[in-house]
Short mmCIF file of C-alpha atoms in Angstrom, two decimals:
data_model
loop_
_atom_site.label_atom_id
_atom_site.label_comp_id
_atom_site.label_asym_id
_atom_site.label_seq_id
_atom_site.Cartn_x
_atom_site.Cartn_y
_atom_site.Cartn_z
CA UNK A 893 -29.88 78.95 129.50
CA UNK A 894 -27.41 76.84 127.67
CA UNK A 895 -27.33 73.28 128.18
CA UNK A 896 -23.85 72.64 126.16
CA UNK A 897 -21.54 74.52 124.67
CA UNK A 898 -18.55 73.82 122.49
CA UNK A 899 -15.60 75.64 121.31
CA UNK A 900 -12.79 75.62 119.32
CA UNK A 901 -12.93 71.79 119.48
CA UNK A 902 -10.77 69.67 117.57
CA UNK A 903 -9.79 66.02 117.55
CA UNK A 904 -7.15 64.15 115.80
CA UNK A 905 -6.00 60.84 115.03
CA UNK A 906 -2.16 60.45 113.85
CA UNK A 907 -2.79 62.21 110.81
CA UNK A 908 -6.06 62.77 110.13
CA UNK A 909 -7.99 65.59 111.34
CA UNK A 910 -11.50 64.49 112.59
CA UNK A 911 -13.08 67.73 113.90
CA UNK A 912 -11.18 71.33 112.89
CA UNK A 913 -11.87 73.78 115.21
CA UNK A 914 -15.77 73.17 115.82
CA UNK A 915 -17.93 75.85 118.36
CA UNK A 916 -21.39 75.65 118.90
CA UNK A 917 -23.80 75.96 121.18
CA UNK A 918 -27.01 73.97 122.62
CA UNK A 919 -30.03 76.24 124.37
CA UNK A 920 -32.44 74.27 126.76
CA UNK A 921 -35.37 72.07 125.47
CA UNK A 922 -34.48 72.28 121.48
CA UNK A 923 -34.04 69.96 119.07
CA UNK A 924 -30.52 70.21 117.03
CA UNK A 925 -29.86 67.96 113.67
CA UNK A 926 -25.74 67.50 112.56
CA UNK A 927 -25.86 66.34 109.24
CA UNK A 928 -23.26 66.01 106.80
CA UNK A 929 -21.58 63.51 104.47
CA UNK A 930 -20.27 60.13 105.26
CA UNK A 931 -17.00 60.97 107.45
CA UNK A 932 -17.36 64.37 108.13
CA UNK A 933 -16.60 63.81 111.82
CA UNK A 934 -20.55 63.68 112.90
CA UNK A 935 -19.81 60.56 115.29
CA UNK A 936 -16.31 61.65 116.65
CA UNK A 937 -18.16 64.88 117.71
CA UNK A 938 -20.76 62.30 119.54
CA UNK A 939 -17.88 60.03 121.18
CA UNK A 940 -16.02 63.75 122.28
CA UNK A 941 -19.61 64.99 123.81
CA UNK A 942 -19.88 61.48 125.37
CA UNK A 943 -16.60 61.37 126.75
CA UNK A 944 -15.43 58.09 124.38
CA UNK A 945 -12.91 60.24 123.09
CA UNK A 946 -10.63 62.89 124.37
CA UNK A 947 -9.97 65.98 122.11
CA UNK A 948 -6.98 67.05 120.91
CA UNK A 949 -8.22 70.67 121.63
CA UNK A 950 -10.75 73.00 122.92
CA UNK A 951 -13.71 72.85 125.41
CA UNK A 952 -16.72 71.23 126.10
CA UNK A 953 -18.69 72.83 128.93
CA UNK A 954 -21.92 71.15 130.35
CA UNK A 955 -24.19 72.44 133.60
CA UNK A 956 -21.22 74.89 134.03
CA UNK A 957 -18.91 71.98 134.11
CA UNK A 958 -15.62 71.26 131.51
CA UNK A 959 -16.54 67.86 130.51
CA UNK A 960 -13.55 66.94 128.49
CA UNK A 961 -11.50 65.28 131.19
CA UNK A 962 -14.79 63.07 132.47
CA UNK A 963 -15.04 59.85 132.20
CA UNK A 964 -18.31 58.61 130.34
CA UNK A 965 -20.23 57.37 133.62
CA UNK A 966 -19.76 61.01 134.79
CA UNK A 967 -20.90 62.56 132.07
CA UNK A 968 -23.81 60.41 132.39
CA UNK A 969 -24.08 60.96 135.89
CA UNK A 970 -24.68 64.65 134.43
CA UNK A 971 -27.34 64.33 132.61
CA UNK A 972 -25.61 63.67 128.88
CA UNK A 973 -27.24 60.26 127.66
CA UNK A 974 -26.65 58.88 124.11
CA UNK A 975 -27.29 56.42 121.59
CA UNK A 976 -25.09 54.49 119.26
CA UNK A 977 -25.68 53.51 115.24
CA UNK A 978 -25.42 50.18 116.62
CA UNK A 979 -27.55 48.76 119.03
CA UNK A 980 -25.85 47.79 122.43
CA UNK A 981 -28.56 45.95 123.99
CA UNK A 982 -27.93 42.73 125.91
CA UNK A 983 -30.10 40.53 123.58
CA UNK A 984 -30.51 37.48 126.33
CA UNK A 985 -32.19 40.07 128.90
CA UNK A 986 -35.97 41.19 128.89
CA UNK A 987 -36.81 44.68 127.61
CA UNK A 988 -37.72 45.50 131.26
CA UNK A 989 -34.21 44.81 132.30
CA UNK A 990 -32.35 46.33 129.57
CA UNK A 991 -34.41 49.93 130.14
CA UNK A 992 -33.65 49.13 134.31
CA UNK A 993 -30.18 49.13 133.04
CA UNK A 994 -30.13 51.98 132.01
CA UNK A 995 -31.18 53.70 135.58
CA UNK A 996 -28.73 51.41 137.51
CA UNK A 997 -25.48 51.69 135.58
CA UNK A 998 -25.64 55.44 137.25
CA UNK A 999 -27.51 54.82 140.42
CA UNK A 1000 -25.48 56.31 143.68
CA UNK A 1001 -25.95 53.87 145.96
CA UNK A 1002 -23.23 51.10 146.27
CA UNK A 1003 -22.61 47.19 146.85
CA UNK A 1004 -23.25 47.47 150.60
CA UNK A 1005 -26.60 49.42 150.46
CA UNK A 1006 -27.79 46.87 147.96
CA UNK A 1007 -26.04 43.10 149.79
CA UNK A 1008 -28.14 44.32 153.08
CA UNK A 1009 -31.57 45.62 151.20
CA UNK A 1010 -31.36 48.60 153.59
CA UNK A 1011 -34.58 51.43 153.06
CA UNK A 1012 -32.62 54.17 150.92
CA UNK A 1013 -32.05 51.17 148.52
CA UNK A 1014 -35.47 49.92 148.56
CA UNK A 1015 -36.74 53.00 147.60
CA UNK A 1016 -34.52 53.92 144.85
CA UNK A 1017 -35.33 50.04 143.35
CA UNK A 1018 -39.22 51.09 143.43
CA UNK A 1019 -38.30 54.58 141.83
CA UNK A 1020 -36.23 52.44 139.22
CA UNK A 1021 -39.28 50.46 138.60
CA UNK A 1022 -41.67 53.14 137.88
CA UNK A 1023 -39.19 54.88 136.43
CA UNK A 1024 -38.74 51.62 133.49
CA UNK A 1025 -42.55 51.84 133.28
CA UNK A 1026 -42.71 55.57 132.15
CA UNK A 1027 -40.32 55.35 129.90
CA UNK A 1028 -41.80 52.12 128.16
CA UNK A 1029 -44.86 53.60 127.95
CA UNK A 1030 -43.55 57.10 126.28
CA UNK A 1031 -41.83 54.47 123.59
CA UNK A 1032 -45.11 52.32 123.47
CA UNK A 1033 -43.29 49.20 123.86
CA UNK A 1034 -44.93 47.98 127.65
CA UNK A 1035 -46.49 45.14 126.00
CA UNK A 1036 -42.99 43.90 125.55
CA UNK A 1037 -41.51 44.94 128.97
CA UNK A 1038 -41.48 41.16 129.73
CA UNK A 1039 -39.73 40.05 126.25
CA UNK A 1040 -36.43 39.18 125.69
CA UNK A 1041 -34.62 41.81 123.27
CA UNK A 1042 -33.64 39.17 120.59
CA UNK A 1043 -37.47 37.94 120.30
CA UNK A 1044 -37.91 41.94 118.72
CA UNK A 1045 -38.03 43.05 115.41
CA UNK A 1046 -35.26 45.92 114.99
CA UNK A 1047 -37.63 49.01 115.28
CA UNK A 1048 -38.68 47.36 118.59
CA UNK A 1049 -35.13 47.54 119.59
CA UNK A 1050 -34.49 50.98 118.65
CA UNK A 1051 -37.28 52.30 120.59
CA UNK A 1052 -35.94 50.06 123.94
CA UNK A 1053 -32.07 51.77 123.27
CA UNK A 1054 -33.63 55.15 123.30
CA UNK A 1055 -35.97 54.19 126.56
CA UNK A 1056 -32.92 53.03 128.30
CA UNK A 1057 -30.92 56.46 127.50
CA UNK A 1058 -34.06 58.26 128.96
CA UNK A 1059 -35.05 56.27 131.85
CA UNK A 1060 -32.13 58.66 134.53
CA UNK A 1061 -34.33 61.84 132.85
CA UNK A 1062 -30.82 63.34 131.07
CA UNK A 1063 -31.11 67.33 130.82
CA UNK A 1064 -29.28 66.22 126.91
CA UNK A 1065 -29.94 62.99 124.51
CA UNK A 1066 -27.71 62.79 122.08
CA UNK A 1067 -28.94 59.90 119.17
CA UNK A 1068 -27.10 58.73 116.58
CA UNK A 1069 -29.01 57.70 113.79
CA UNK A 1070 -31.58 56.53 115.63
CA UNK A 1071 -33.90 55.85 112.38
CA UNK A 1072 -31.09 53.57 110.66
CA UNK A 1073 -32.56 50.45 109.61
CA UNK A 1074 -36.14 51.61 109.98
CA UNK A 1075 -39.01 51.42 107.54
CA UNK A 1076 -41.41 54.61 106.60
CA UNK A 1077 -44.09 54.09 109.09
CA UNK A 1078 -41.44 53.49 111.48
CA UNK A 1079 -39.73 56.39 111.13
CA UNK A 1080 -43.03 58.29 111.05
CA UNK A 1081 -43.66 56.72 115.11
CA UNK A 1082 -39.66 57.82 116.04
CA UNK A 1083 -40.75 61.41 114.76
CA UNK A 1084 -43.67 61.32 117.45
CA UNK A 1085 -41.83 59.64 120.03
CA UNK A 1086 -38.67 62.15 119.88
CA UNK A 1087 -41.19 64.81 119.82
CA UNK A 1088 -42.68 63.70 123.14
CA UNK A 1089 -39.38 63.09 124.50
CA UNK A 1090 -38.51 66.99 124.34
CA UNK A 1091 -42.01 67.68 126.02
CA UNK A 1092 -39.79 66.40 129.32
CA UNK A 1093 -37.65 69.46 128.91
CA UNK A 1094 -34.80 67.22 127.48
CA UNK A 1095 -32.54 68.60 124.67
CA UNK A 1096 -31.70 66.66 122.25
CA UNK A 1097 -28.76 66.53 118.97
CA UNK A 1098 -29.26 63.61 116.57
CA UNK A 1099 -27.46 62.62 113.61
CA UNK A 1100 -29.98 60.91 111.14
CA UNK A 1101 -29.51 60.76 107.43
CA UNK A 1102 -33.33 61.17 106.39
CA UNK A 1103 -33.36 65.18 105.82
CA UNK A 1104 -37.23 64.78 105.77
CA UNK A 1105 -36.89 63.41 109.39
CA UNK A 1106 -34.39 66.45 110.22
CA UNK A 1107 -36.84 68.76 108.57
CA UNK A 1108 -39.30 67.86 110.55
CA UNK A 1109 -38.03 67.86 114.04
CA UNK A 1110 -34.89 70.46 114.00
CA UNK A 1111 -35.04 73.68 115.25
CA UNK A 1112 -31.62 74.23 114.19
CA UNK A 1113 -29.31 71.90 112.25
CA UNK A 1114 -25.52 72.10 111.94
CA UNK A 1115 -23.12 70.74 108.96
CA UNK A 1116 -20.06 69.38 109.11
CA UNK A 1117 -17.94 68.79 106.14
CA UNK A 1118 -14.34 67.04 106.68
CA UNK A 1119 -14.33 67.81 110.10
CA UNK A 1120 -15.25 71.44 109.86
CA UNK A 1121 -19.11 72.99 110.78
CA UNK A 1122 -19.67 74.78 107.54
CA UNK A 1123 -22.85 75.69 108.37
CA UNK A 1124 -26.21 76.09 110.38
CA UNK A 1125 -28.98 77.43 110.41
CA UNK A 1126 -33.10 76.27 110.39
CA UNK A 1127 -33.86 73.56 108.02
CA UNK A 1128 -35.13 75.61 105.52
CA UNK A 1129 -31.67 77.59 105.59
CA UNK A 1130 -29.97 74.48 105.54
CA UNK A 1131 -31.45 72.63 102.32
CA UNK A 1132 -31.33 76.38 100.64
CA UNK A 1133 -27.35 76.37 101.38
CA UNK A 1134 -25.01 76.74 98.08
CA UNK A 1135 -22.48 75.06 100.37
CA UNK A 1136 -24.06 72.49 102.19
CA UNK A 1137 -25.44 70.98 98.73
CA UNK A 1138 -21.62 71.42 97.13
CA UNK A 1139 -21.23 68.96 100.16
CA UNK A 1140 -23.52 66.98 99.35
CA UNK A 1141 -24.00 66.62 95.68
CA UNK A 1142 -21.01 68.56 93.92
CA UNK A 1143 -19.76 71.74 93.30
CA UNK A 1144 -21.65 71.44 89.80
CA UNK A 1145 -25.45 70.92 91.58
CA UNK A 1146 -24.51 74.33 93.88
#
């Protein structure tokens, strides 16, 4: 079944032409890498799947559902989560209540159900609870659940952005460059961690920059190239591409 599918997608800013005419498609519980140069349109494809931007043209369909005209809370509300290359965590607030964040930025019941503690609300507040637990513990950080986020070293942090985007159980995570800023070993944890992260049936796309990291966890990776997908394929296809390495490193290296 497929989770998300794009076509004929294209985005535009005065201009400059982000994303040309982009299709592709996502199956159910697979990992998909979109690589390319700096400025090739990898984030504005992110922000359009997100619903931070509006395209210029074409389709994004989700769960049967056009998502283009969503607002991001909906999209959420969905089951698209995401990550940013800069992490949006509120630094004065424990890790446990950034991840419960997370949960209650899309929970359905309202200002009323909450001001009079009434039982639907109770039990959605113990769900939330366990819920910040499970997903601390699949990012090993509960032995800083009681922390505040600026105490943490940046890896830390990482790992309580992605826990946060996971804690609703999204059908699709979408991570942008979620190794940025992280040492070997670190990256070598993130590898694990995303792996057990699609053992809860979640799909996931992430941008990352570290091909070895791409290698390792893609089942299929796209390129995009000045706002065009120019190719995709395995990883093995990928780093074998005459184009994708013209991208890369110069016609002359192709």
């Amino acid at each position: 079944m497929t989770k998300l599918l794009i076509q004929n997608l294209s985005k535009q800013f005065a201009a400059l032409v982000a994303l040309d005419n982009i299709s592709l498609e996502l199956e159910t519980n697979k990992i998909y890498g979109l690589i390319g140069p700096n400025g090739s349109g990898k984030t504005t494809l992110f922000n359009c799947i997100s619903g931070v931007y509006k395209p210029s043209s074409g389709n994004i369909t989700f769960a049967h559902h056009s998502i283009i005209n969503m607002a991001p809370e909906k999209i959420a509300q969905l089951g698209i989560r995401r990550t940013f290359q800069t992490i949006r965590l509120s630094s004065e607030l424990t890790v446990a209540e950034n991840i419960y964040a997370g949960y209650h930025h899309y929970s359905k019941h309202n200002f009323i159900q909450a001001l009079f503690n009434l039982k639907g609300y109770r039990q959605d507040e113990i769900h939330c609870w366990r819920e910040v637990h499970r997903a601390a513990k699949l990012l090993d950080i509960e032995p800083h659940l009681r922390l505040k986020v600026k105490t943490l070293a940046y890896g830390i942090q990482r790992k309580v952005e992605i826990a946060r985007a996971i804690i609703s159980q999204p059908q699709l995570l979408v991570l942008d460059e979620p190794a940025a800023g992280m040492n070997e070993s670190e990256k070598i944890e993130l590898t694990h961690i995303i792996k057990q992260i699609q053992l809860q049936n979640i799909t996931i796309l992430i941008i990352e920059h570290d091909m070895h990291m791409i290698s390792t966890l893609c089942d299929t990776v796209f390129v995009l190239n000045h706002g065009k997908l120019i190719a995709s394929g395995s990883p093995t296809e990928i780093l074998n591409n005459k184009q994708v390495i013209s991208a890369y490193m110069g016609d002359e290296h192709a």
